[in-house]
Coordinates of C-alpha atoms in Angstrom, one line a residue:
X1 CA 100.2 90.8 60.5
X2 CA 96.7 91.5 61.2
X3 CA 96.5 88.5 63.0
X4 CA 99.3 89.1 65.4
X5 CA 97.7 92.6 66.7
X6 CA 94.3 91.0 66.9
X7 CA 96.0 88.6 69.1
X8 CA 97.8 91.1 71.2
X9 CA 94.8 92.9 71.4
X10 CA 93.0 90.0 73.0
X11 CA 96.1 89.1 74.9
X12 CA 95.6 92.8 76.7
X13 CA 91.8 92.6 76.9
X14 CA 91.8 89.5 78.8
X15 CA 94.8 90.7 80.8
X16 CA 93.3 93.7 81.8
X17 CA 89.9 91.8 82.3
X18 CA 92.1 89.5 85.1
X19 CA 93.7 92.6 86.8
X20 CA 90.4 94.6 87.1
X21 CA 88.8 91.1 89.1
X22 CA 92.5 90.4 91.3
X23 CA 92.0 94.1 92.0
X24 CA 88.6 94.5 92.7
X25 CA 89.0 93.5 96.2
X26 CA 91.4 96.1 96.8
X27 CA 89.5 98.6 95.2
X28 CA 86.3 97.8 97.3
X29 CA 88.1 98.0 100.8
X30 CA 89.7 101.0 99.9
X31 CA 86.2 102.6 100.5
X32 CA 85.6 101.1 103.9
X33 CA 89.5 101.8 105.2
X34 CA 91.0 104.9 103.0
X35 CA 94.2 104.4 104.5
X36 CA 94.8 101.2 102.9
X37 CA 93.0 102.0 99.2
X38 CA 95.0 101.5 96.1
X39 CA 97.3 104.2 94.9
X40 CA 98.9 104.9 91.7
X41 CA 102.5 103.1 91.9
X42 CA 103.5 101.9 88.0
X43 CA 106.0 99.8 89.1
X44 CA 103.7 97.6 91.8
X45 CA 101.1 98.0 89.5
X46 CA 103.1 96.8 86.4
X47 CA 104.0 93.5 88.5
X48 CA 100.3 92.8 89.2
X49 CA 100.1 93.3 85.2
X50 CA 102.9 90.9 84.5
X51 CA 101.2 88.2 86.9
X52 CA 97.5 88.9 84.9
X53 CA 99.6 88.6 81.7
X54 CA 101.1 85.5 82.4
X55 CA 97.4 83.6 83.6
X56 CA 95.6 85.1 80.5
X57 CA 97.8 82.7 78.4
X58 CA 97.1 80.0 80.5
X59 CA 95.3 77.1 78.5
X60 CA 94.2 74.4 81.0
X61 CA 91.1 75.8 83.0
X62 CA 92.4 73.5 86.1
X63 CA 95.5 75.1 86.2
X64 CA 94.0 78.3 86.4
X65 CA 91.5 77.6 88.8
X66 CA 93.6 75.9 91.1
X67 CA 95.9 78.8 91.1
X68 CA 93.0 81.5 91.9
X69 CA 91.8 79.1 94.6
X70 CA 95.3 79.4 96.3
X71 CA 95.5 82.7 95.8
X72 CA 92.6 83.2 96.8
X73 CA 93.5 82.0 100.4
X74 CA 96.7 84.1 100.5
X75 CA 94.3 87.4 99.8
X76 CA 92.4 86.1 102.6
X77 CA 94.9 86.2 105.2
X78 CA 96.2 89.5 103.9
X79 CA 93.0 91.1 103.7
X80 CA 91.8 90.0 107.8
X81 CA 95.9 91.3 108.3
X82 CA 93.8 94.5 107.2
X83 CA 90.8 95.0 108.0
X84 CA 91.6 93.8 112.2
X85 CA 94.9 95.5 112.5
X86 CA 94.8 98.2 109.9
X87 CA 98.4 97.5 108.2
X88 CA 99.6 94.6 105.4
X89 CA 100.6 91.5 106.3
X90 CA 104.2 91.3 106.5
X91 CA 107.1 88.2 106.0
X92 CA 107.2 88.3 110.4
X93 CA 103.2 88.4 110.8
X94 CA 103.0 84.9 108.4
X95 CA 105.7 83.6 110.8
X96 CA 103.8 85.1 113.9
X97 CA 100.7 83.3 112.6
X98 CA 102.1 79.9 112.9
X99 CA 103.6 80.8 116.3
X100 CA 101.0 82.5 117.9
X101 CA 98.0 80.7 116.2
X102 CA 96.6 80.0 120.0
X103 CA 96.4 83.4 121.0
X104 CA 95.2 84.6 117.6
X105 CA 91.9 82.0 117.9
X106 CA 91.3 83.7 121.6
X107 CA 91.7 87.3 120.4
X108 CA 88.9 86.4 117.2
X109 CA 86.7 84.7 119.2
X110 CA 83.9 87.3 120.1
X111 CA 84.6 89.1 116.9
X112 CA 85.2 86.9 114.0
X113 CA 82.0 87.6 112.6
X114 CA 83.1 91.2 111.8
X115 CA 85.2 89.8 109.7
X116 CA 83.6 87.2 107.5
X117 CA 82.6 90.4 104.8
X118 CA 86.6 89.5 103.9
X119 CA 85.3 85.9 102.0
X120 CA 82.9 87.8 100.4
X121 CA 85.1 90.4 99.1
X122 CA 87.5 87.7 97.8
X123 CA 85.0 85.4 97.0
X124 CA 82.8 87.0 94.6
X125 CA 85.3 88.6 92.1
X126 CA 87.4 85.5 92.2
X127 CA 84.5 83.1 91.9
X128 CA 83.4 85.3 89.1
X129 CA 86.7 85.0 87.2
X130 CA 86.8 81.4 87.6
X131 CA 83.3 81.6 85.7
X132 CA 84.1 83.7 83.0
X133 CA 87.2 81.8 82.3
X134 CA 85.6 78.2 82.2
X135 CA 83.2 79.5 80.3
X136 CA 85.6 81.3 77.6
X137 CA 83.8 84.2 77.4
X138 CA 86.9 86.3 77.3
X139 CA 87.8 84.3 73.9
X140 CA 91.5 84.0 75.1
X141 CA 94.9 83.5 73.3
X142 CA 96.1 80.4 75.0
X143 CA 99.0 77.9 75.1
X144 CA 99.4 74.8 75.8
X145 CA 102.5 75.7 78.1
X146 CA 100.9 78.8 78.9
X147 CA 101.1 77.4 82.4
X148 CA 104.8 78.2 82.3
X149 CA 105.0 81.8 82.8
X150 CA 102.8 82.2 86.3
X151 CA 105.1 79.8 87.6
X152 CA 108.3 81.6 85.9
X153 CA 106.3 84.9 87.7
X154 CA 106.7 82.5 91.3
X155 CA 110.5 81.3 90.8
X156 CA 111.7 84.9 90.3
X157 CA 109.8 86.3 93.3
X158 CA 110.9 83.2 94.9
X159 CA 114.5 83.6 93.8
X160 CA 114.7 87.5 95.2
X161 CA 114.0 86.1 98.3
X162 CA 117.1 84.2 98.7
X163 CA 119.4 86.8 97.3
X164 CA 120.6 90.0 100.4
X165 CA 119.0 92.8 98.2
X166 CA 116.1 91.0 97.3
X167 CA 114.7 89.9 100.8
X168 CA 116.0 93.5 102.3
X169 CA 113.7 95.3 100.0
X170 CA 110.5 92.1 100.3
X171 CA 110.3 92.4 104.1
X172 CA 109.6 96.2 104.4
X173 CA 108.5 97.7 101.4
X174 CA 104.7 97.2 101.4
X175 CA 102.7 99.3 99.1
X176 CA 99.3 100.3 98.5
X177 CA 98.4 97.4 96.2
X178 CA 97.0 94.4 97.9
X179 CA 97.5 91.9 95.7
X180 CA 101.2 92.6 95.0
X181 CA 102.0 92.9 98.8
X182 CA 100.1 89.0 98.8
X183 CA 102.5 87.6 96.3
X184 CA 105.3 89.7 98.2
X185 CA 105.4 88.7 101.4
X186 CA 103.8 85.1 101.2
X187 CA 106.9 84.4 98.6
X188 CA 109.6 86.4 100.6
X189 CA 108.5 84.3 104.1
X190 CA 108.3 80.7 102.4
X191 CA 111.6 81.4 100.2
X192 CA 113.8 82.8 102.9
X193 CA 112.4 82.5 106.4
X194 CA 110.5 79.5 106.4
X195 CA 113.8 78.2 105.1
X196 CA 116.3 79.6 107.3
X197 CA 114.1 78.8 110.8
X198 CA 114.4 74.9 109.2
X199 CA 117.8 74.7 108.7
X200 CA 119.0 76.9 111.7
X201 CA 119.9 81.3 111.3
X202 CA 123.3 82.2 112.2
X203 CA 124.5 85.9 112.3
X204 CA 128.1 87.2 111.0
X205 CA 127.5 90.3 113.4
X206 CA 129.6 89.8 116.1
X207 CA 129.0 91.5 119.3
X208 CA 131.2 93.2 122.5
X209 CA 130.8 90.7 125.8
X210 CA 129.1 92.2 128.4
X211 CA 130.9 93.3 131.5
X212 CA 129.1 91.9 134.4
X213 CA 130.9 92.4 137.8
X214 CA 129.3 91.0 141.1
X215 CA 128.9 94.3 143.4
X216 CA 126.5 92.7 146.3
X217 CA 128.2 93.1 149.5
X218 CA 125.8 90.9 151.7
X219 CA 124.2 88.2 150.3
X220 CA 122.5 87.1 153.1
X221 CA 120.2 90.5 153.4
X222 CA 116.6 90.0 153.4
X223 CA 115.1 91.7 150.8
X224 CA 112.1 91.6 147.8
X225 CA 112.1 92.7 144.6
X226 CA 109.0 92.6 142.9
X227 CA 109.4 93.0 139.1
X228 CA 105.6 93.1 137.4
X229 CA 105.0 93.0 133.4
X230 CA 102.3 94.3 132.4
X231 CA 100.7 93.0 129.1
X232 CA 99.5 95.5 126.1
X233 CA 99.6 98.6 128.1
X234 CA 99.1 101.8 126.0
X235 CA 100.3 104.6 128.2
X236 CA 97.6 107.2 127.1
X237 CA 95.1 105.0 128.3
X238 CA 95.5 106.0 131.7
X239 CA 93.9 108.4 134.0
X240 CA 97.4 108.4 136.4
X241 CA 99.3 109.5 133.0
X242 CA 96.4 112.0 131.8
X243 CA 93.8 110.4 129.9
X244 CA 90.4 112.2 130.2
X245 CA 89.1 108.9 130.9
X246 CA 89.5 108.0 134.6
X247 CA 90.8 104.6 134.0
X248 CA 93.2 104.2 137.0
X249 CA 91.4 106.3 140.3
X250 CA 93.0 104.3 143.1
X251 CA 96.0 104.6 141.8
X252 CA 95.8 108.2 141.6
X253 CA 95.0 108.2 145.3
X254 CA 98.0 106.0 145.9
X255 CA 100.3 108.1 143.7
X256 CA 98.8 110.9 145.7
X257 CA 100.6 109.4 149.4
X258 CA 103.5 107.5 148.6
X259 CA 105.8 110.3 148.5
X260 CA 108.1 107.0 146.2
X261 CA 106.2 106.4 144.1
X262 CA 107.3 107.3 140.4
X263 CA 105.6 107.2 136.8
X264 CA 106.7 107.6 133.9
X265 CA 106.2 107.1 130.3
X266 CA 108.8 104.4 128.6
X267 CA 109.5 102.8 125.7
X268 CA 108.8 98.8 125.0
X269 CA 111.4 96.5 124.1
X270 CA 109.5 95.1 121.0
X271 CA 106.1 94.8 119.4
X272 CA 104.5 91.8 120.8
X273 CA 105.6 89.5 124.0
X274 CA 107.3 86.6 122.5
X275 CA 109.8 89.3 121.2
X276 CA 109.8 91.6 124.6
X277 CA 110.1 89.2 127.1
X278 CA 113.5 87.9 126.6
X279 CA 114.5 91.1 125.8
X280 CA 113.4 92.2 129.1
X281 CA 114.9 89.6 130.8
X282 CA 118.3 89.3 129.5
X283 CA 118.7 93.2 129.2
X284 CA 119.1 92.7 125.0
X285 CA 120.0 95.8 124.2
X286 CA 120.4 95.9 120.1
X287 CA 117.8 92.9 119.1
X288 CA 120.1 91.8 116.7
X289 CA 122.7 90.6 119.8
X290 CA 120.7 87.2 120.1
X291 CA 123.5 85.9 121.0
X292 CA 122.3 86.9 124.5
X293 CA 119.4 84.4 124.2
X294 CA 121.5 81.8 123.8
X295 CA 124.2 82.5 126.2
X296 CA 122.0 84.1 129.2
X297 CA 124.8 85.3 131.4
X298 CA 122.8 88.6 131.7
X299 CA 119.4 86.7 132.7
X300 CA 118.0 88.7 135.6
X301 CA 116.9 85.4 136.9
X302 CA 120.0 83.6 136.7
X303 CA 121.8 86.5 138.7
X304 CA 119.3 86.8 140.9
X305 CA 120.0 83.1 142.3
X306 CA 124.0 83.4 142.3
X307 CA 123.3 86.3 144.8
X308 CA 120.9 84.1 147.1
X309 CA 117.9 85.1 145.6
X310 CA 114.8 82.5 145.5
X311 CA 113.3 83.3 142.3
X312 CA 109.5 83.2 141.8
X313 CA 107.7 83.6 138.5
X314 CA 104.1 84.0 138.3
X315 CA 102.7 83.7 134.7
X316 CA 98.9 84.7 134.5
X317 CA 98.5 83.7 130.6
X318 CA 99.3 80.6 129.5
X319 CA 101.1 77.6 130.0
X320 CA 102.0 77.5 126.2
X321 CA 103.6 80.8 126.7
X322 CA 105.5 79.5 130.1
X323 CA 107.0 77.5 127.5
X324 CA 107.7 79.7 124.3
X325 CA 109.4 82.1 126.4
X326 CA 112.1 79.1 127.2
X327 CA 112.1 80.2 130.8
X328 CA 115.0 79.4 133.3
X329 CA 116.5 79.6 136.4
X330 CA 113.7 80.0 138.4
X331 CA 112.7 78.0 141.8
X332 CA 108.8 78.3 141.7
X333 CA 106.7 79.1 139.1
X334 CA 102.7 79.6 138.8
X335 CA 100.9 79.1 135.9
X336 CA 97.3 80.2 135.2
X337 CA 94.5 78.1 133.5
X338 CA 92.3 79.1 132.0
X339 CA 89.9 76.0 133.5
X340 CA 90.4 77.9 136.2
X341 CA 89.0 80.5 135.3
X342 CA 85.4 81.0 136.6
X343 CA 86.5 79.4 140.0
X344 CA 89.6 82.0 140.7
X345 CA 87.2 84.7 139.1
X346 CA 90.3 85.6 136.4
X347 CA 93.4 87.2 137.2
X348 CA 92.3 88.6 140.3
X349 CA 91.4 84.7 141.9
X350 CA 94.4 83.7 140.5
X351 CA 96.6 86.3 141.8
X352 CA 95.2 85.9 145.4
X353 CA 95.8 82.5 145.3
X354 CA 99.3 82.5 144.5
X355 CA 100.4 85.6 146.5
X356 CA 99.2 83.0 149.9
X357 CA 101.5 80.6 148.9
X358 CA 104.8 83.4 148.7
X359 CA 106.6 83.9 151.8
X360 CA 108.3 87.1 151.5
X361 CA 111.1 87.2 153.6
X362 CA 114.6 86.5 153.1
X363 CA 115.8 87.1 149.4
X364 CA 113.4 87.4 146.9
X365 CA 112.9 87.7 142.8
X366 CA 109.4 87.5 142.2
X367 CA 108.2 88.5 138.4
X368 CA 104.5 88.8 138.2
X369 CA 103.8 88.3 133.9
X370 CA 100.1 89.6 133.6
X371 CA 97.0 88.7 131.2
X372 CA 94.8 91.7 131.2
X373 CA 95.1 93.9 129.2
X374 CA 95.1 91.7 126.2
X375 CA 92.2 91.5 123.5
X376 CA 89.9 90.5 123.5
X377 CA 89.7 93.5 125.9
X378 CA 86.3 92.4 127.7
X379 CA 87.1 88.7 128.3
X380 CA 89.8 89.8 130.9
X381 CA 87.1 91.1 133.5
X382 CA 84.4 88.9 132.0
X383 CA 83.8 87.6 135.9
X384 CA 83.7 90.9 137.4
X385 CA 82.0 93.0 134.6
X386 CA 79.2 94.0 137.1
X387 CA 82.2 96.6 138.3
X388 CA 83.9 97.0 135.3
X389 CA 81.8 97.6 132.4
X390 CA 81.9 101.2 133.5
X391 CA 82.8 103.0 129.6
X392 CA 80.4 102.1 127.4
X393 CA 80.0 105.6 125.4
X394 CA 78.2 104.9 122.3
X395 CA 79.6 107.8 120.4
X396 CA 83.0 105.7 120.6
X397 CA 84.9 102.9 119.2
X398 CA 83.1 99.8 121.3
X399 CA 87.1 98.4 121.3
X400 CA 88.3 101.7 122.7
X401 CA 85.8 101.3 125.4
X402 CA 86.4 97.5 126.0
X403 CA 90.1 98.4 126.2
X404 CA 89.4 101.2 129.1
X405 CA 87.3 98.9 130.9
X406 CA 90.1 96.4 130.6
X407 CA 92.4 99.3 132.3
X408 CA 90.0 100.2 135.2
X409 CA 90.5 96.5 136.1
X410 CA 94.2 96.8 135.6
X411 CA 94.3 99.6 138.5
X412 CA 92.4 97.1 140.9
X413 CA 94.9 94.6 139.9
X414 CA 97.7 96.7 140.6
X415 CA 96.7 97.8 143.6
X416 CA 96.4 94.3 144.5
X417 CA 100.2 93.5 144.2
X418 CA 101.0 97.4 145.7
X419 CA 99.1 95.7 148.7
X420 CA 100.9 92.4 148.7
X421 CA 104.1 94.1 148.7
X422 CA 104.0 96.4 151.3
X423 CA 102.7 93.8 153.7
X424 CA 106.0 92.6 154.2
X425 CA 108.2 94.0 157.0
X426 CA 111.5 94.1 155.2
X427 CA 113.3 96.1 152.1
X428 CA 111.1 95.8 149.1
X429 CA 111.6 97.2 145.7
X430 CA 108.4 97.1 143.5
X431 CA 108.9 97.7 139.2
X432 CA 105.7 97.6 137.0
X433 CA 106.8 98.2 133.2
X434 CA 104.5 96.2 130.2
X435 CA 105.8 94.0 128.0
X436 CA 105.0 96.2 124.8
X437 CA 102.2 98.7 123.9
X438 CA 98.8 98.7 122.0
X439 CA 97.9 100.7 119.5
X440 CA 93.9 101.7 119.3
X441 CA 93.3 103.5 116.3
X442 CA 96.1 106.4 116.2
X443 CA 97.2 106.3 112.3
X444 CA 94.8 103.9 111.3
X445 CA 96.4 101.2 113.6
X446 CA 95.4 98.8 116.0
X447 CA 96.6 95.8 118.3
X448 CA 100.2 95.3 118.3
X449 CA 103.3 94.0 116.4
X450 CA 103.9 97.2 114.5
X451 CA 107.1 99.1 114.6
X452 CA 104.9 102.7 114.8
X453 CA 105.3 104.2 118.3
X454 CA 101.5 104.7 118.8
X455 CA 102.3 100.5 119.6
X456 CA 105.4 101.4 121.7
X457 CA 104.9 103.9 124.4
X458 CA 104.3 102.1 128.2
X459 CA 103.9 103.1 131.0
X460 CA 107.1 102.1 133.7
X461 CA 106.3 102.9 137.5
X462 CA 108.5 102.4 140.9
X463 CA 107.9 102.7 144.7
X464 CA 110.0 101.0 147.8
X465 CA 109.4 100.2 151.2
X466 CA 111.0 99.2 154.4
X467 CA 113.8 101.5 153.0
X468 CA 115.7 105.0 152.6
X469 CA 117.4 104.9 149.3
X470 CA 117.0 108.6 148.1
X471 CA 120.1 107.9 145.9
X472 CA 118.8 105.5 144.0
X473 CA 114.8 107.2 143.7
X474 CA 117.0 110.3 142.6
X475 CA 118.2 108.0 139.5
X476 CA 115.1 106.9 138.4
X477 CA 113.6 110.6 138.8
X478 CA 116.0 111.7 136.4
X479 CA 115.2 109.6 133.8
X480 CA 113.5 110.7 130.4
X481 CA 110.9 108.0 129.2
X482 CA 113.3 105.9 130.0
X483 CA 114.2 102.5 128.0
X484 CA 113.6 98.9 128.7
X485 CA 117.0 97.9 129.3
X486 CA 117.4 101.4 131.5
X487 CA 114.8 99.4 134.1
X488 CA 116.4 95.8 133.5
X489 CA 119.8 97.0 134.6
X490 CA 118.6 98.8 137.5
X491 CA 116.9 95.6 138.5
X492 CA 120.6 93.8 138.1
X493 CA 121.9 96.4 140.1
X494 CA 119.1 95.6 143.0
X495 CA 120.3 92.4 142.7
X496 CA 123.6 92.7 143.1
X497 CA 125.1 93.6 139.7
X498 CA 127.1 95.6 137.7
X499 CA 126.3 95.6 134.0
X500 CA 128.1 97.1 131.2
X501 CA 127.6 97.2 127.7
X502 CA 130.0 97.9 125.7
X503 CA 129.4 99.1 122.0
X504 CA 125.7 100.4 122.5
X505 CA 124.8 104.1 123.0
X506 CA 122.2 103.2 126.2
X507 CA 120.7 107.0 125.4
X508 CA 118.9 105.3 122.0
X509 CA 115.8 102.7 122.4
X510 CA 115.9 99.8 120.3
X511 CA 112.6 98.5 119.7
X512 CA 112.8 94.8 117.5
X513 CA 110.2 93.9 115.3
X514 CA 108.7 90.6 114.9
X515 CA 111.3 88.7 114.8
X516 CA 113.4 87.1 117.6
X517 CA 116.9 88.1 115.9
X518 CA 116.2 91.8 115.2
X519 CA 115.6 91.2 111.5
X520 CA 112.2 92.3 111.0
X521 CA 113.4 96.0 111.2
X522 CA 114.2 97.9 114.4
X523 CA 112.8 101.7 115.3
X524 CA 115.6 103.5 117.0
X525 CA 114.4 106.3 119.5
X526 CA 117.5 108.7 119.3
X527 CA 116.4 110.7 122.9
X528 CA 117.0 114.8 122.5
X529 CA 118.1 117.0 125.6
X530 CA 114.6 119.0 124.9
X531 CA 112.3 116.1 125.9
X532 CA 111.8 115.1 122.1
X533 CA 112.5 111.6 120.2
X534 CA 113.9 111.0 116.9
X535 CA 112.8 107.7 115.0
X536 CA 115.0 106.0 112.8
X537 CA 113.2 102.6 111.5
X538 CA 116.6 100.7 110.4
X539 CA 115.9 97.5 108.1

């Protein structure tokens, strides 16, 4: 009998010994980001102390090696999800890594370095727990099989994945323990998304048609509509919106003139542009309706041509994202390189090159998709920072001030396409609205892909020339931080169409998460008649 509670006793020791050094990362970066430190939860807490259990038992040294080694890695990329963006890694950001693994390389770039404490604070404790137990100094109860129960701990993490209730409560429920949000969301994203983006996703949701209805009454008109997407635009960043900062002076002075112009806070369409884009351009109302993806008979592009449009799309990022955004229906398209780069002088070269090769009259759809103000904030005025390293207050964040340098080259580049489109001589309609926000800071957050609206609120503005339309400025006077889709179908109606959606109350904002069929959560934004918002994350 003695035996057996000496046993247990060592059983715990060396269990407890395994969950001090798994946690000890945890505990550490709780100190340099209290936002993120570990909390008392017995049940997240218990699960760590099941996994420690299991590996104490664990006879061959190899096995346990190898299994700290890939665990290891997974804390890694956890631990980078939180020390550069402030939150835990989710099921959607492992996918998101994979996808966006291009942009993620330019956005680390300058800054990697900052980083690098992350192998250290992994490193160390696990390298040390590998010693200890090669060296048996904890004097461990083992079993030959012992191997058994951390991969019995896998399959049933691996197994609630695949079941409804399981991988509902694995894709949103992060905690304050590292480790177990590791083993989480690595488990829930190679057991059931990995899986179902393989073998092809289909919905049971079935959603009303839309009602289009074809209301242009001369398609031969001249006329230019100039739809611009801005990229990573955080509204409070600018000077035109009230930010102490003067980030956007010429536009003030223009705001100041043009007795159309109009600004106004809005909500984003999702978290990151992969997700927003299409959204944007197929007027997706609820994120789960992907049907609308597929089907595209409420593409703004594709309507735009059956009135007599020529549609023109300018993309100042990438050519890789030209692709992912599976973009359609267009007659022209310009594409920036970055090669390009130093000779075009960055987005403002590029932009003046392609705005001499656009005739604007007769009927045009010409959608402008922007580069700055992505991070790394300073590389998208790297040619011009002689003019626009102008914030460079010591006392604050150096991103904060990268990002408001960024913005004082945004207003220049707006005022840039404000300038192309009034030179023409006939009716032109200009829209600027970004693609989704950019959190810097507010709640411990920053960058973007996070359904918190300190990532969602952006900026949506409006002016007209050539043209008397008070009925149509009165609309978009009257409306109250208005929605993506409240822009997109105003657009339609420019170009000559009626849309209705049935089913969806157009008053709420349905902002999708990271993933493209709305299942990475969604954060409602339930508008109130006093000017307020009510959110409603639904999962």
């Amino acid at each position: 009998m003695k035996k057996y509670i000496f046993d247990f006793l060592r059983i715990l020791f060396s269990s407890l010994v395994i969950l001090f050094f798994l946690m000890l990362p945890e505990i550490l970066f709780g100190f340099l980001n209290s936002k993120l430190a570990v909390c008392f939860d017995p049940d997240k807490l218990g699960m760590v102390f099941l996994l420690s259990v299991a590996l104490s038992v664990v006879k061959s040294k190899k096995f346990f090696i190898r299994f700290l080694i890939v665990f290891g890695i997974l804390q890694i990329v956890q631990f980078c999800s939180m020390a550069y963006f402030g939150v835990y890694l989710t099921p959607y950001s492992i996918d998101f890594i994979f996808l966006e693994t291009g942009d993620i390389l330019t956005e680390i770039k300058d800054v990697w370095y900052k980083y690098l404490y992350v192998f250290v604070l992994i490193g160390v404790p696990y390298f040390i727990l590998g010693c200890i137990v090669a060296k048996d100094v904890l004097n461990r109860v083992s079993f030959k099989y012992g191997w058994v129960l951390p991969m019995i701990y896998v399959a049933g993490f691996f197994y609630r994945a695949t079941t409804p209730d399981g991988i509902f409560q694995m894709l949103f429920k992060n905690t304050c323990y590292a480790s177990y949000n590791t083993v989480n969301s690595f488990f829930a994203y190679f057991a059931n998304i990995l899986p179902q983006k393989l073998t092809g996703y289909q919905t049971k949701e079935v959603f009303p048609d839309y009602q289009l209805t074809n209301i242009e009454t001369d398609p031969n008109k001249p006329m230019n509509i100039i739809f611009v997407v801005g990229e990573s635009i955080n509204v409070n960043h600018l000077s035109l919106f009230g930010y102490d900062r003067r980030t956007t002076p010429e536009l003030e002075k223009y705001a100041a003139h043009d007795p159309h112009f109009i600004y106004k806070k809005a909500w984003a369409a999702g978290v990151n542009t992969l997700i927003s884009l299409p959204m944007i351009y197929n007027i997706q109302v609820n994120p789960k309706n992907y049907q609308k993806l597929i089907e595209r008979d409420s593409y703004l592009f594709k309507m735009a041509r059956e009135n007599g449009f020529k549609v023109t799309y300018i993309e100042a990022q990438n050519a890789s994202l030209f692709k992912k955004t599976s973009l359609s229906h267009y007659d022209k398209a310009f594409v920036y390189s970055s090669s390009d780069g130093e000779e075009l002088k960055g987005e403002s070269g590029f932009l003046d090159q392609v705005f001499k090769q656009i005739d604007l009259t007769g009927r045009n759809l010409i959608i402008v998709h922007k580069r700055n103000v992505h991070s790394p904030y300073n590389d998208n005025y790297m040619y011009e920072s002689e003019k626009y390293t102008f914030f460079d207050d010591p006392k604050t964040d150096a991103r904060i001030n990268e990002y408001d340098n960024a913005m004082l080259y945004e207003d220049m580049l707006l005022m840039k396409i404000l300038n192309f489109a009034r030179s023409s001589d006939q009716e032109t309609y200009f829209y600027y609205l970004s693609d989704h926000g950019e959190a810097l800071g507010k709640n411990g957050i920053w960058g973007h892909g996070h359904l918190d609206p300190a990532d969602l609120e952006i900026p949506f503005m409006f002016t007209m020339f050539n043209v008397q339309d008070e009925a149509y400025l009165s609309r978009l006077k009257a409306l109250d931080q208005p929605c993506t889709h409240d822009i997109s179908l105003l657009i339609a109606e420019k170009l000559g169409w009626k849309v209705e959606i049935p089913g969806e109350d157009l008053n709420i904002c349905q902002v999708n998460g990271r993933d493209t069929m709305g299942r990475a959560g969604i954060l409602k934004i339930i508008k109130k008649s006093d000017g307020s918002a009510e959110f409603k994350l639904e999962q």
